[in-house]
Coordinates of C-alpha atoms and ligand atoms in Angstrom, one line a residue:
M23 CA -0.1 0.4 -0.1
A24 CA 1.2 3.6 -0.9
V25 CA 2.5 5.7 1.9
I26 CA 0.1 8.8 2.7
T27 CA 1.7 12.0 2.7
N28 CA 0.6 15.5 2.7
K29 CA 0.1 15.5 -0.9
L30 CA -3.7 15.1 -0.5
Q31 CA -4.1 17.5 1.9
T32 CA -7.5 19.3 1.2
N33 CA -8.6 23.0 2.4
L34 CA -12.0 23.4 2.8
N35 CA -12.5 27.2 3.2
G36 CA -10.5 26.9 6.2
L37 CA -11.5 23.1 7.5
I38 CA -8.0 21.5 6.8
L39 CA -8.2 17.4 6.5
K40 CA -5.4 15.1 5.5
N41 CA -7.3 14.1 2.1
P42 CA -10.6 14.5 0.7
I43 CA -12.4 11.3 1.0
M44 CA -14.8 11.3 4.0
T45 CA -17.7 8.8 4.9
A46 CA -21.1 9.8 4.6
S47 CA -24.1 10.2 7.4
G48 CA -25.7 6.9 8.0
T49 CA -23.2 4.5 6.5
Y50 CA -20.7 4.5 9.0
G51 CA -22.0 4.5 12.4
Y52 CA -20.3 7.0 15.1
N53 CA -16.5 5.1 13.6
N54 CA -16.1 3.0 16.6
E55 CA -18.2 0.4 14.5
Y56 CA -15.7 0.4 11.8
N57 CA -12.7 0.2 13.8
D58 CA -12.2 -3.4 13.4
F59 CA -11.9 -2.9 9.8
I60 CA -9.8 0.4 8.9
D61 CA -7.5 2.6 10.8
V62 CA -10.0 5.3 10.8
S63 CA -7.6 8.1 11.4
T64 CA -6.5 7.5 8.0
L65 CA -9.8 9.2 6.4
G66 CA -10.2 12.5 5.7
A67 CA -13.0 12.7 8.1
I68 CA -16.0 11.0 9.4
V69 CA -19.6 12.0 9.3
T70 CA -22.1 10.7 11.8
K71 CA -25.2 9.7 11.9
A72 CA -27.7 12.0 12.3
I73 CA -28.0 13.1 15.9
S74 CA -31.4 14.9 16.9
L75 CA -32.4 16.4 20.1
N76 CA -34.3 13.4 21.4
P77 CA -33.2 10.0 20.7
R78 CA -35.7 8.3 17.9
V79 CA -36.3 4.7 17.6
G80 CA -36.5 4.8 13.8
N81 CA -39.3 3.4 11.2
K82 CA -40.8 -0.4 12.3
H83 CA -41.2 -1.9 8.8
I84 CA -38.7 -2.9 6.2
R85 CA -35.4 -0.5 6.6
I86 CA -33.3 -1.3 3.9
T87 CA -33.9 -3.1 0.6
E88 CA -31.1 -3.8 -2.1
T89 CA -32.1 -2.6 -5.5
Q90 CA -30.3 -3.6 -9.3
A91 CA -28.0 -0.6 -8.9
G92 CA -28.0 0.7 -5.2
M93 CA -29.7 0.5 -2.2
I94 CA -33.4 2.3 -0.3
N95 CA -33.2 2.8 2.6
S96 CA -36.4 4.0 5.6
I97 CA -34.3 4.4 8.6
G98 CA -36.3 7.3 10.2
L99 CA -33.4 8.6 11.6
E100 CA -32.8 6.1 14.2
N101 CA -30.5 7.9 16.7
V102 CA -29.0 8.1 20.5
G103 CA -29.9 11.9 20.8
I104 CA -27.5 13.8 21.1
E105 CA -27.0 13.6 25.0
K106 CA -25.8 10.0 24.6
F107 CA -23.8 11.1 21.8
L108 CA -22.1 13.7 24.1
E109 CA -21.7 11.1 26.6
E110 CA -21.0 7.5 24.8
K111 CA -19.8 8.7 20.9
L112 CA -17.6 11.8 21.1
P113 CA -15.1 10.5 23.7
V114 CA -14.8 7.9 21.2
L115 CA -14.5 10.7 18.2
K116 CA -12.4 13.0 19.9
T117 CA -9.6 9.8 20.1
D118 CA -7.2 8.5 17.4
N119 CA -6.3 11.5 15.5
I120 CA -9.6 11.6 14.0
E121 CA -11.5 14.2 12.1
F122 CA -15.0 14.2 12.4
I123 CA -18.3 15.8 11.2
V124 CA -21.5 16.0 13.2
N125 CA -24.8 15.4 10.8
V126 CA -27.6 17.4 12.5
A127 CA -31.2 16.6 12.2
G128 CA -34.3 18.7 13.2
S129 CA -38.0 19.0 13.1
T130 CA -37.8 22.8 13.8
I131 CA -35.5 25.4 13.7
E132 CA -35.0 25.5 17.3
E133 CA -33.9 22.2 17.6
Y134 CA -31.3 22.9 15.0
V135 CA -30.2 25.6 16.9
Q136 CA -30.3 24.1 20.0
I137 CA -28.2 21.2 18.8
A138 CA -25.8 23.5 16.9
K139 CA -25.3 25.8 20.3
I140 CA -24.3 22.0 22.2
C141 CA -21.6 21.2 19.2
N142 CA -20.4 24.6 20.1
E143 CA -20.0 24.7 23.9
N144 CA -18.5 21.1 23.3
G145 CA -16.0 22.5 21.1
I146 CA -17.3 20.5 18.0
K147 CA -15.3 21.6 15.1
A148 CA -17.7 21.1 12.3
I149 CA -21.2 20.2 11.5
E150 CA -23.1 19.1 8.5
L151 CA -26.9 19.9 8.9
N152 CA -29.8 17.0 7.3
V153 CA -32.1 18.8 5.8
S154 CA -34.1 16.5 4.4
C155 CA -36.3 16.5 7.5
P156 CA -39.5 17.6 7.3
N157 CA -40.3 20.8 9.2
V158 CA -43.3 20.7 11.5
K159 CA -44.1 24.2 11.3
T160 CA -44.7 24.3 7.7
G161 CA -47.0 21.4 7.6
C162 CA -43.7 18.6 7.2
L163 CA -42.5 20.4 3.7
E164 CA -38.7 19.4 4.0
F165 CA -36.9 22.2 5.0
G166 CA -34.4 21.7 2.2
V167 CA -37.0 22.3 -0.4
D168 CA -37.6 25.8 0.1
E169 CA -35.1 28.6 -0.5
N170 CA -36.9 30.8 2.3
S171 CA -37.2 27.8 5.2
L172 CA -33.5 26.8 4.3
Y173 CA -32.5 30.5 4.5
E174 CA -34.0 30.9 7.7
L175 CA -32.6 27.5 9.1
V176 CA -29.2 28.6 8.2
K177 CA -29.2 32.0 9.4
A178 CA -30.7 31.1 12.9
V179 CA -28.0 28.2 13.0
R180 CA -25.0 30.3 12.1
Q181 CA -25.7 32.9 14.9
E182 CA -25.3 30.3 17.5
Y183 CA -22.7 28.1 15.6
S184 CA -19.0 29.1 15.0
G185 CA -17.2 26.1 14.0
F186 CA -17.5 24.7 10.2
L187 CA -21.1 24.9 8.6
I188 CA -21.8 22.5 5.7
V189 CA -25.0 22.0 4.2
K190 CA -26.3 19.1 2.9
L191 CA -28.6 19.4 0.1
T192 CA -31.4 17.3 -1.3
P193 CA -31.8 16.1 -5.0
N194 CA -35.4 16.2 -4.6
V195 CA -36.0 19.7 -6.0
T196 CA -36.5 21.7 -9.1
S197 CA -33.3 24.0 -8.7
I198 CA -30.6 22.6 -6.4
E199 CA -28.8 25.8 -7.4
K200 CA -31.1 28.4 -5.7
L201 CA -31.3 26.4 -2.5
A202 CA -27.4 26.1 -2.6
Q203 CA -27.2 30.3 -3.1
A204 CA -29.4 30.3 -0.2
V205 CA -27.6 28.7 2.1
Q206 CA -24.2 30.5 0.7
K207 CA -26.0 33.7 1.9
A208 CA -27.2 32.6 5.1
G209 CA -23.6 32.1 5.9
A210 CA -22.6 28.0 5.6
D211 CA -19.1 27.2 4.8
A212 CA -19.5 24.3 2.3
V213 CA -22.6 22.5 0.7
S214 CA -22.6 18.9 0.4
A215 CA -24.6 17.4 -2.2
I216 CA -26.2 14.8 -2.7
N217 CA -28.6 12.9 -0.1
T218 CA -30.8 10.4 -1.7
L219 CA -33.3 10.3 -4.2
K220 CA -37.0 9.9 -3.2
G221 CA -37.8 5.9 -4.3
S222 CA -39.4 2.8 -4.0
Q223 CA -39.0 -0.7 -4.7
I224 CA -41.9 -3.2 -5.7
K225 CA -41.1 -7.0 -4.7
I226 CA -44.1 -9.0 -6.5
S227 CA -44.8 -13.0 -6.2
C228 CA -47.4 -15.0 -7.6
V229 CA -48.6 -18.2 -6.2
N230 CA -51.4 -20.0 -7.9
G231 CA -52.8 -16.5 -9.7
K232 CA -52.4 -15.1 -6.1
I233 CA -50.4 -12.0 -6.4
S234 CA -48.5 -10.6 -3.0
K235 CA -46.4 -7.3 -2.8
T236 CA -43.6 -6.0 -0.9
I237 CA -43.3 -2.4 -1.3
V238 CA -40.2 -0.6 0.5
T239 CA -40.2 3.8 0.0
G240 CA -37.5 5.4 1.3
G241 CA -33.9 7.0 0.3
Y242 CA -32.4 5.6 -3.1
S243 CA -28.7 5.3 -3.0
G244 CA -25.8 4.0 -4.4
K245 CA -24.4 3.4 -8.1
G246 CA -27.6 4.0 -9.5
I247 CA -27.7 7.9 -8.3
K248 CA -24.0 9.0 -9.6
P249 CA -25.1 10.6 -12.7
V250 CA -27.5 12.9 -10.6
A251 CA -25.1 13.7 -8.5
I252 CA -22.4 14.7 -10.9
G253 CA -24.9 16.8 -12.8
A254 CA -25.8 18.7 -9.1
V255 CA -22.1 19.2 -8.4
M256 CA -21.0 20.3 -11.7
R257 CA -24.7 22.9 -11.3
L258 CA -23.8 23.7 -7.9
S259 CA -20.3 24.8 -9.5
K260 CA -21.1 27.4 -11.4
A261 CA -23.6 29.0 -8.7
V262 CA -21.8 29.2 -5.9
D263 CA -18.5 30.2 -4.2
I264 CA -18.3 27.7 -1.2
P265 CA -16.6 24.1 -1.4
I266 CA -18.8 21.6 -2.4
I267 CA -18.5 17.6 -0.8
G268 CA -19.6 15.0 -3.7
I269 CA -21.8 12.9 -2.5
G270 CA -23.6 10.0 -4.4
G271 CA -22.7 6.2 -5.3
I272 CA -18.8 6.6 -5.0
E273 CA -17.2 3.0 -5.4
T274 CA -13.9 3.5 -7.0
V275 CA -11.1 6.2 -7.1
E276 CA -12.3 7.3 -10.9
D277 CA -15.5 8.1 -9.2
V278 CA -13.6 10.5 -6.8
I279 CA -11.7 11.6 -9.8
E280 CA -15.0 12.5 -11.7
F281 CA -16.3 14.3 -9.1
L282 CA -13.4 16.5 -8.2
S283 CA -13.5 17.1 -12.1
A284 CA -17.1 18.1 -11.5
G285 CA -16.2 20.8 -9.1
A286 CA -15.8 19.0 -5.7
D287 CA -13.4 19.5 -3.2
A288 CA -13.6 16.8 -1.5
V289 CA -16.1 13.7 -1.6
Q290 CA -18.3 11.5 0.9
V291 CA -18.3 7.9 0.6
G292 CA -22.0 6.0 1.5
T293 CA -23.5 2.8 0.3
A294 CA -20.5 1.4 -1.0
N295 CA -19.3 0.9 2.6
F296 CA -22.0 -1.9 3.5
T297 CA -20.4 -3.9 1.1
H298 CA -16.4 -3.1 1.4
P299 CA -16.4 -1.9 5.2
D300 CA -12.5 -0.7 4.2
I301 CA -13.4 1.1 0.7
A302 CA -13.0 4.7 2.0
Q303 CA -9.3 3.9 3.2
K304 CA -8.5 2.2 0.0
L305 CA -10.0 5.1 -2.0
V306 CA -7.4 6.9 0.1
F307 CA -4.5 4.7 -0.8
E308 CA -5.8 4.5 -4.4
L309 CA -5.8 8.3 -4.9
E310 CA -2.4 9.3 -3.6
E311 CA -1.3 6.5 -5.9
Y312 CA -3.0 8.1 -9.0
I313 CA -1.6 11.2 -8.5
N314 CA 2.0 9.8 -8.1
K315 CA 1.5 7.8 -11.1
N316 CA 0.6 10.5 -13.2
G317 CA 3.4 12.7 -12.0
F318 CA 1.1 15.7 -10.3
K319 CA 2.7 17.0 -7.4
D320 CA -1.0 17.4 -5.3
L321 CA -4.2 17.1 -5.3
D322 CA -4.8 21.0 -5.9
E323 CA -2.3 20.4 -8.9
L324 CA -4.7 17.5 -10.1
K325 CA -7.7 19.6 -9.6
K326 CA -6.4 22.3 -11.7
E327 CA -5.8 20.1 -14.4
L328 CA -9.2 18.3 -14.3
R329 CA -10.9 21.8 -14.4
K330 CA -9.2 22.9 -17.2
Ligands
FMN412 C1 -28.8 3.7 5.3 C2 -28.8 5.2 5.1 C3 -28.4 5.8 6.1 C4 -28.5 7.4 6.2 N1 -28.6 7.9 7.0 C5 -28.7 9.4 6.5 C6 -28.5 10.5 7.6 O1 -28.6 10.1 8.8 N2 -28.2 11.4 7.1 C7 -27.9 12.1 6.3 O2 -27.5 13.2 6.0 N3 -28.1 11.2 5.0 C8 -27.9 9.9 5.2 N4 -27.8 9.4 4.4 C9 -27.6 9.7 2.7 C10 -26.1 9.4 2.6 O3 -25.2 10.0 3.7 C11 -25.5 9.8 1.1 O4 -26.1 11.1 1.2 C12 -26.6 9.2 0.3 O5 -26.6 7.6 0.7 C13 -25.9 9.1 -1.2 O6 -24.9 8.8 -0.8 P1 -24.3 7.2 -1.3 O7 -25.0 6.9 -2.8 O8 -23.0 7.3 -1.7 O9 -24.8 6.4 -0.7 C14 -28.1 8.0 4.6 C15 -28.1 7.0 3.5 C16 -28.3 5.2 3.9 C17 -27.7 4.8 2.8

């Protein structure tokens, strides 16, 4: 395996990472789940499962189903809640030279603000707002699909949180660019894109003329969404000046390079962790190998060439 040098160092508008490879929220737990498979400290950063103010038990029905080119999940934001997170998960995250980002979920602006405030008080360096959550005050319209709600949310969080603020955009909108511009105007430091696409799977079986169906509806992720994600990153790179973190169907170093070419400054790997728990670390090594093999000085030079 290649030796990791500082050639991959990534400066996201002040947030300095060892490299641009992160793990995506909800696909990597809180770190301790993966310690047995890889040296987590080799990653650029890990993003935690979404944390809400109170613990959530999540959905009861089928939560995950495999599709032809990915998976559909309907976890329902199960998580331990901020209090337990601080008690049990944060001490593990704070060890071993690991860079981490806390993914935050809420159902009102006040909830997001409260969590952000707690993160600030506990010295959490970076948070990512999951804005694909229903806003109970607007009849459950997601925060992330409405420019005005999104602007108000990000502005309110910005006032209470002085660390690095990332807003994770949903692709289930007409213009992701307008939402990103609202986020930038409200003071976010970076955007990440994309969250899952809305989808359903119907499994049908027929015995003696009797049909039975299993329907799973939720967020579609994995390699099938890569073109949607690449398209979103390309449009975002023309719409905003803040760094873009590309997410969606990343499995290979070629995928990472395509995202960098589209305008991403860093990437997150999600669904691929389920089949290959060591994939993110492998991509760090392979990205460095790609840079060395092709004679680039460092990641910045590679990015420059890719965007000519
Ligand atoms: C099982 C599962 C749970 C997820 N949970 C969260 C979450 O809690 N917060 C969030 O912002 N995104 C969550 N996501 C979305 C991913 O972080 C990522 O944006 C999406 O899956 C696309 O990347 P991928 O194709 O590499 O998986 C989840 C995805 C999966 C598959």
